[in-house]
Short mmCIF file of C-alpha atoms in Angstrom, two decimals:
data_model
loop_
_atom_site.label_atom_id
_atom_site.label_comp_id
_atom_site.label_asym_id
_atom_site.label_seq_id
_atom_site.Cartn_x
_atom_site.Cartn_y
_atom_site.Cartn_z
CA MET W 4 320.59 78.13 62.71
CA GLU W 5 322.18 74.69 62.63
CA LEU W 6 319.71 71.89 61.93
CA PRO W 7 319.49 69.16 64.59
CA LEU W 8 320.44 65.57 63.84
CA GLY W 9 317.73 63.16 62.77
CA LYS W 10 314.34 63.64 61.20
CA LEU W 11 313.25 67.28 61.10
CA ARG W 12 310.86 68.35 63.83
CA ASN W 13 307.39 69.49 62.85
CA ASP W 14 308.11 73.18 63.49
CA LEU W 15 310.87 73.12 60.86
CA LEU W 16 308.62 71.28 58.44
CA ARG W 17 305.99 73.98 58.92
CA ASP W 18 308.47 76.85 58.58
CA VAL W 19 310.73 75.62 55.78
CA VAL W 20 309.40 72.59 53.93
CA PHE W 21 305.62 72.87 53.72
CA PRO W 22 305.61 76.43 52.24
CA ASN W 23 307.67 75.19 49.27
CA LEU W 24 305.76 72.32 47.69
CA GLY W 25 305.35 73.38 44.09
CA VAL W 26 302.03 73.78 42.30
CA GLU W 27 298.69 72.57 43.56
CA ASP W 28 297.39 69.43 41.86
CA MET W 29 293.77 68.35 42.10
CA ARG W 30 294.78 64.68 41.99
CA VAL W 31 296.63 65.03 45.30
CA VAL W 32 294.11 63.94 47.92
CA TYR W 33 296.53 64.04 50.88
CA GLY W 34 299.92 65.65 50.44
CA PRO W 35 302.69 66.40 52.96
CA ARG W 36 301.37 67.00 56.47
CA GLU W 37 302.37 66.24 60.05
CA GLY W 38 301.73 62.66 61.08
CA PHE W 39 301.09 61.43 57.53
CA ASP W 40 303.99 59.34 56.24
CA SER W 41 302.39 58.67 52.85
CA ALA W 42 300.76 60.73 50.12
CA VAL W 43 297.41 59.75 48.61
CA LEU W 44 296.62 60.46 44.95
CA GLU W 45 293.58 59.88 42.77
CA TYR W 46 294.19 56.80 40.61
CA ASP W 47 290.87 55.83 39.06
CA HIS W 48 287.18 55.84 39.95
CA ASP W 49 287.59 53.16 42.61
CA HIS W 50 291.20 53.42 43.83
CA TYR W 51 293.74 55.72 45.41
CA LEU W 52 297.48 55.50 44.82
CA VAL W 53 299.45 55.56 48.10
CA VAL W 54 303.08 56.74 47.83
CA ALA W 55 305.81 56.86 50.49
CA THR W 56 309.57 57.36 50.46
CA ASP W 57 312.21 56.62 53.08
CA PRO W 58 316.00 56.56 53.36
CA VAL W 59 318.13 53.68 54.61
CA LEU W 60 321.44 54.63 56.22
CA ALA W 61 323.33 54.07 59.46
CA VAL W 62 322.12 50.46 59.55
CA PRO W 63 324.17 47.25 59.87
CA GLU W 64 325.29 46.00 56.45
CA GLU W 65 323.42 42.69 56.67
CA THR W 66 320.12 44.54 57.23
CA PHE W 67 320.49 46.97 54.32
CA GLY W 68 318.46 45.12 51.67
CA PHE W 69 315.68 44.20 54.12
CA PHE W 70 315.21 47.80 55.24
CA ALA W 71 315.45 49.09 51.66
CA TYR W 72 312.11 47.35 51.22
CA HIS W 73 310.39 47.66 54.58
CA PHE W 74 310.98 51.26 55.67
CA ALA W 75 308.97 52.68 52.76
CA ALA W 76 306.68 49.66 52.31
CA SER W 77 305.54 49.94 55.94
CA ASP W 78 304.35 53.50 55.36
CA VAL W 79 302.28 52.36 52.39
CA ALA W 80 300.83 49.38 54.27
CA VAL W 81 299.55 51.47 57.20
CA PHE W 82 297.37 53.40 54.74
CA GLY W 83 295.71 50.13 53.77
CA ALA W 84 297.59 49.49 50.50
CA ARG W 85 299.70 46.46 49.66
CA PRO W 86 303.09 47.71 48.42
CA ARG W 87 303.08 47.01 44.69
CA TRP W 88 305.79 49.11 43.00
CA LEU W 89 309.19 50.33 44.22
CA VAL W 90 311.73 52.83 42.90
CA VAL W 91 315.10 52.27 44.59
CA ASP W 92 318.22 54.44 44.60
CA ILE W 93 321.38 52.85 46.05
CA LEU W 94 324.38 55.14 46.54
CA LEU W 95 327.66 53.56 47.64
CA PRO W 96 331.00 54.97 48.85
CA PRO W 97 334.29 54.29 47.08
CA GLY W 98 335.71 50.88 47.95
CA SER W 99 332.31 49.19 48.17
CA GLU W 100 332.44 45.49 47.32
CA LYS W 101 330.35 43.78 44.67
CA GLY W 102 329.42 41.18 47.30
CA PHE W 103 327.69 43.83 49.44
CA LEU W 104 325.55 44.97 46.53
CA GLU W 105 324.75 41.38 45.55
CA LYS W 106 323.52 40.52 49.05
CA ALA W 107 321.53 43.77 49.36
CA MET W 108 319.79 43.11 46.04
CA ARG W 109 319.07 39.46 46.88
CA ASP W 110 317.53 40.46 50.21
CA LEU W 111 315.52 43.27 48.61
CA ASN W 112 314.33 40.90 45.88
CA ALA W 113 313.30 38.29 48.47
CA GLU W 114 311.07 40.81 50.29
CA CYS W 115 309.57 41.99 47.00
CA ARG W 116 308.67 38.42 46.08
CA LYS W 117 307.25 37.75 49.53
CA TYR W 118 304.78 40.64 49.27
CA GLY W 119 304.21 40.73 45.50
CA SER W 120 306.12 43.95 44.80
CA ALA W 121 307.98 44.95 41.62
CA ILE W 122 311.02 47.22 41.41
CA ILE W 123 310.23 49.46 38.44
CA GLY W 124 313.25 51.77 38.42
CA GLY W 125 315.92 53.58 40.38
CA HIS W 126 319.58 54.52 40.32
CA THR W 127 322.70 52.74 41.54
CA GLY W 128 326.22 54.13 41.69
CA VAL W 129 329.47 54.69 43.59
CA TYR W 130 330.40 58.29 44.42
CA PRO W 131 333.28 59.94 46.32
CA SER W 132 330.90 62.21 48.24
CA VAL W 133 328.99 59.26 49.75
CA ALA W 134 330.34 58.26 53.17
CA GLU W 135 328.36 55.06 53.75
CA PRO W 136 325.88 52.86 51.87
CA THR W 137 322.63 54.77 51.47
CA ALA W 138 319.35 53.83 49.82
CA THR W 139 316.20 55.79 49.17
CA THR W 140 313.10 53.78 48.31
CA THR W 141 309.79 55.10 47.04
CA ALA W 142 307.00 52.55 47.50
CA MET W 143 303.56 52.68 45.91
CA GLY W 144 300.36 50.70 46.24
CA LEU W 145 296.68 50.82 45.37
CA VAL W 146 293.83 50.84 47.86
CA ARG W 147 290.08 50.90 47.28
CA LYS W 148 288.73 54.32 48.21
CA ASP W 149 286.43 52.87 50.86
CA GLU W 150 289.37 50.95 52.40
CA LEU W 151 291.84 53.82 52.80
CA LYS W 152 293.18 53.99 56.36
CA LEU W 153 294.20 57.39 57.69
CA PRO W 154 295.96 58.02 61.03
CA LEU W 155 292.90 59.77 62.46
CA ALA W 156 290.85 58.81 65.51
CA LYS W 157 287.43 59.33 67.06
CA PRO W 158 286.66 59.66 70.79
CA GLY W 159 286.60 56.23 72.43
CA ASP W 160 288.78 54.55 69.81
CA ARG W 161 291.17 52.11 71.41
CA ILE W 162 294.93 52.27 70.98
CA VAL W 163 296.25 48.81 70.15
CA VAL W 164 300.01 48.35 69.89
CA THR W 165 302.11 45.44 68.69
CA GLY W 166 304.79 44.12 71.02
CA LYS W 167 307.93 45.53 69.46
CA VAL W 168 308.30 48.80 71.36
CA GLY W 169 311.99 49.66 71.67
CA LEU W 170 313.12 46.74 69.51
CA GLU W 171 314.76 49.00 66.91
CA PHE W 172 316.95 50.62 69.57
CA ALA W 173 317.89 47.30 71.17
CA VAL W 174 318.75 45.64 67.85
CA SER W 175 320.92 48.59 66.86
CA ALA W 176 322.70 48.44 70.21
CA SER W 177 323.45 44.75 69.63
CA TYR W 178 325.34 45.73 66.47
CA PHE W 179 326.89 49.09 67.30
CA ARG W 180 327.51 48.69 71.06
CA GLU W 181 328.04 44.94 71.33
CA ARG W 182 331.07 45.26 73.59
CA GLU W 183 329.08 47.31 76.10
CA LEU W 184 326.11 44.94 75.97
CA ARG W 185 328.31 41.97 76.89
CA LYS W 186 328.15 43.35 80.44
CA LEU W 187 324.39 42.88 80.31
CA LEU W 188 323.52 40.07 77.89
CA SER W 189 324.93 36.69 76.97
CA PHE W 190 326.43 36.00 73.54
CA ARG W 191 323.31 34.00 72.71
CA GLU W 192 321.01 36.88 73.69
CA ILE W 193 323.02 39.35 71.62
CA ALA W 194 322.90 36.97 68.64
CA ARG W 195 319.13 36.70 69.05
CA LEU W 196 318.78 40.48 69.12
CA LYS W 197 320.84 40.82 65.94
CA LYS W 198 318.54 38.43 64.10
CA SER W 199 315.49 40.33 65.32
CA PHE W 200 315.97 43.10 62.76
CA ARG W 201 313.55 41.10 60.59
CA PHE W 202 310.74 42.11 62.95
CA GLU W 203 311.31 45.83 62.22
CA THR W 204 308.42 46.06 59.77
CA VAL W 205 304.68 46.60 60.08
CA VAL W 206 303.81 45.31 56.62
CA PRO W 207 302.44 41.91 57.74
CA GLU W 208 300.53 43.24 60.75
CA ALA W 209 299.13 46.25 58.87
CA LEU W 210 297.77 44.00 56.12
CA THR W 211 296.30 41.70 58.78
CA ALA W 212 294.84 44.55 60.85
CA LYS W 213 293.29 46.43 57.92
CA PRO W 214 289.71 45.06 58.25
CA PHE W 215 289.55 45.93 61.96
CA VAL W 216 291.07 49.40 62.22
CA ARG W 217 290.09 52.99 61.59
CA GLY W 218 293.71 53.98 60.99
CA MET W 219 297.32 52.96 61.63
CA HIS W 220 300.77 54.41 62.21
CA ASP W 221 304.29 52.97 62.37
CA ALA W 222 306.07 54.05 65.58
CA THR W 223 309.39 54.98 63.95
CA GLU W 224 311.47 57.92 65.11
CA GLY W 225 309.85 59.24 68.28
CA GLY W 226 308.17 55.91 68.99
CA LEU W 227 304.83 56.13 70.78
CA THR W 228 304.96 59.93 70.92
CA ALA W 229 303.43 59.64 67.43
CA LEU W 230 300.18 59.49 69.41
CA HIS W 231 300.46 63.27 69.74
CA GLU W 232 300.40 63.67 65.96
CA ILE W 233 297.35 61.42 65.66
CA ALA W 234 295.61 63.33 68.45
CA ASN W 235 296.53 66.74 66.99
CA ASN W 236 295.18 65.83 63.56
CA SER W 237 292.02 64.40 65.14
CA GLY W 238 291.38 67.22 67.61
CA LEU W 239 291.51 64.76 70.52
CA GLY W 240 293.44 63.69 73.59
CA PHE W 241 294.36 60.24 74.87
CA ARG W 242 294.92 58.20 78.01
CA ILE W 243 297.72 55.63 78.20
CA TYR W 244 298.04 53.04 80.97
CA ALA W 245 301.69 52.30 81.72
CA GLU W 246 300.97 48.90 83.29
CA LYS W 247 299.57 47.65 79.96
CA LEU W 248 302.83 48.22 78.10
CA ARG W 249 304.49 44.92 77.18
CA LEU W 250 308.21 45.00 76.48
CA ASP W 251 310.36 42.08 75.45
CA PRO W 252 312.50 41.34 78.56
CA MET W 253 315.74 41.75 76.61
CA VAL W 254 314.57 45.04 75.13
CA ARG W 255 313.64 46.28 78.61
CA LYS W 256 317.13 45.37 79.85
CA VAL W 257 318.76 47.34 77.05
CA LEU W 258 316.53 50.39 77.49
CA ASP W 259 317.14 50.40 81.24
CA PHE W 260 320.90 49.95 80.70
CA TYR W 261 321.05 53.12 78.60
CA GLY W 262 318.40 55.00 80.58
CA VAL W 263 316.12 55.29 77.55
CA ASP W 264 312.41 56.11 77.88
CA PRO W 265 310.24 53.41 76.22
CA TRP W 266 307.60 55.99 75.28
CA SER W 267 309.78 58.06 72.94
CA VAL W 268 312.39 55.60 71.71
CA SER W 269 312.49 54.81 67.98
CA SER W 270 310.46 51.65 67.50
CA SER W 271 310.26 50.84 63.77
CA GLY W 272 308.09 47.79 63.30
CA THR W 273 305.70 48.72 66.12
CA LEU W 274 302.18 49.18 64.79
CA ILE W 275 299.93 51.75 66.44
CA ALA W 276 296.37 50.77 65.51
CA ILE W 277 293.39 53.10 65.97
CA VAL W 278 290.50 50.73 66.61
CA PRO W 279 286.76 51.20 67.22
CA PRO W 280 286.10 49.79 70.71
CA GLU W 281 283.90 46.95 69.48
CA LYS W 282 286.71 45.64 67.25
CA SER W 283 289.65 45.83 69.65
CA ASN W 284 289.46 42.28 71.02
CA SER W 285 288.90 40.82 67.56
CA LEU W 286 291.96 42.63 66.21
CA ILE W 287 294.17 41.45 69.04
CA ALA W 288 292.95 37.87 68.59
CA GLU W 289 293.57 38.02 64.81
CA LEU W 290 297.08 39.38 65.25
CA GLN W 291 297.91 36.77 67.88
CA LYS W 292 296.55 34.04 65.58
CA ASN W 293 299.17 35.22 63.10
CA GLY W 294 301.96 35.10 65.67
CA ILE W 295 301.95 38.86 66.40
CA ILE W 296 301.88 40.02 70.02
CA ALA W 297 299.43 42.89 70.51
CA PHE W 298 297.77 44.65 73.44
CA GLU W 299 295.43 47.53 74.18
CA LEU W 300 297.39 50.42 75.64
CA GLY W 301 294.73 53.10 76.09
CA GLU W 302 292.09 55.14 74.30
CA PHE W 303 291.51 58.45 72.57
CA THR W 304 289.41 61.00 74.45
CA ALA W 305 287.16 63.92 73.52
CA ASP W 306 289.12 66.26 75.78
CA ARG W 307 292.57 67.22 74.55
CA LYS W 308 294.55 66.06 77.58
CA ARG W 309 297.36 63.60 76.83
CA THR W 310 297.70 61.55 80.00
CA LEU W 311 300.01 58.76 81.12
CA ILE W 312 298.68 56.84 84.11
CA GLU W 313 301.57 55.23 85.95
CA ASN W 314 301.48 53.73 89.45
CA GLY W 315 298.08 55.30 90.00
CA GLU W 316 299.39 58.78 89.18
CA GLU W 317 298.32 60.90 86.22
CA LYS W 318 301.07 62.77 84.39
CA LYS W 319 301.56 64.36 81.00
CA PHE W 320 302.44 61.90 78.25
CA PRO W 321 306.01 62.57 77.07
CA THR W 322 306.69 64.57 73.93
CA PHE W 323 309.47 63.87 71.46
CA LYS W 324 312.53 65.95 72.40
CA GLY W 325 315.25 64.02 70.58
CA ASP W 326 316.06 60.64 69.10
CA PRO W 327 318.01 58.40 71.53
CA TYR W 328 319.25 56.41 68.53
CA VAL W 329 320.97 59.46 67.05
CA GLU W 330 322.29 60.59 70.41
CA LEU W 331 323.74 57.17 71.24
CA TYR W 332 325.20 56.16 67.91
CA GLY W 333 325.97 59.50 66.31
CA LYS W 334 324.23 58.23 63.19
CA GLY W 335 320.88 59.08 61.61
#
């Protein structure tokens, strides 16, 4: 069986990965499981250690250092921990320039200083078997035990989303399919999209949202279909109201141009917040006060139906069948 492109689907994780995880360790509070992008370990009497790892590849060169921080750091932040320590591997193909590495390290260092993170180790090298610049970052942070945020919901919890759905796909198109997008967008609009890669993080909004939420998730590969994982782990369903979805007009143009569904498109930097109903308005107000667009998209329900209400019609909420990013760019 040939493995599909992109992140492994949950059935393959269950069949191949999860049965082969080494010895049991009592200090592992939450290990690998569907819908959990971080591990949680006992640290001391009052704190957990949150650990996440993510690769960076198939991204525009000027974004490499930024994503080397934020892909893994975002997964730590949604569990309620400020990213504190990083281990970074950078593997480069033959012919790589010193200037590329210098810029990547400067950008990575700038993000570390912004959020108070230290790089404590890693590996850097140039190898013939490496086809393109690739990084793997492991991020770690501490969280008080009573402040740990898990991607689990209760009936009636509201689903609050930040306004960056589809941005990852649109930004990537502005780099990798610029010639095609010139039929749709002006040079100025394409330039704006390219600069918008700096919004592909949930670190600032997760740290802001922490006091208001029950749990959080970053809508990366599969986008808002991550709601299924949250619902599965919680034993719940959900209702989503299509008219409440807010897309950046340029992002909507790009998604429509390529015929991409906004519900399942990769949307790194989009925070899915699981919020008790009495805190929803306060969370949205706090995020907006910090310059972050947010809106309530629906709610979790005691029944297990996953419903999308669109134009007055109830239909099944889409499931993740494939990553449009991988299909369009042949990268992943």
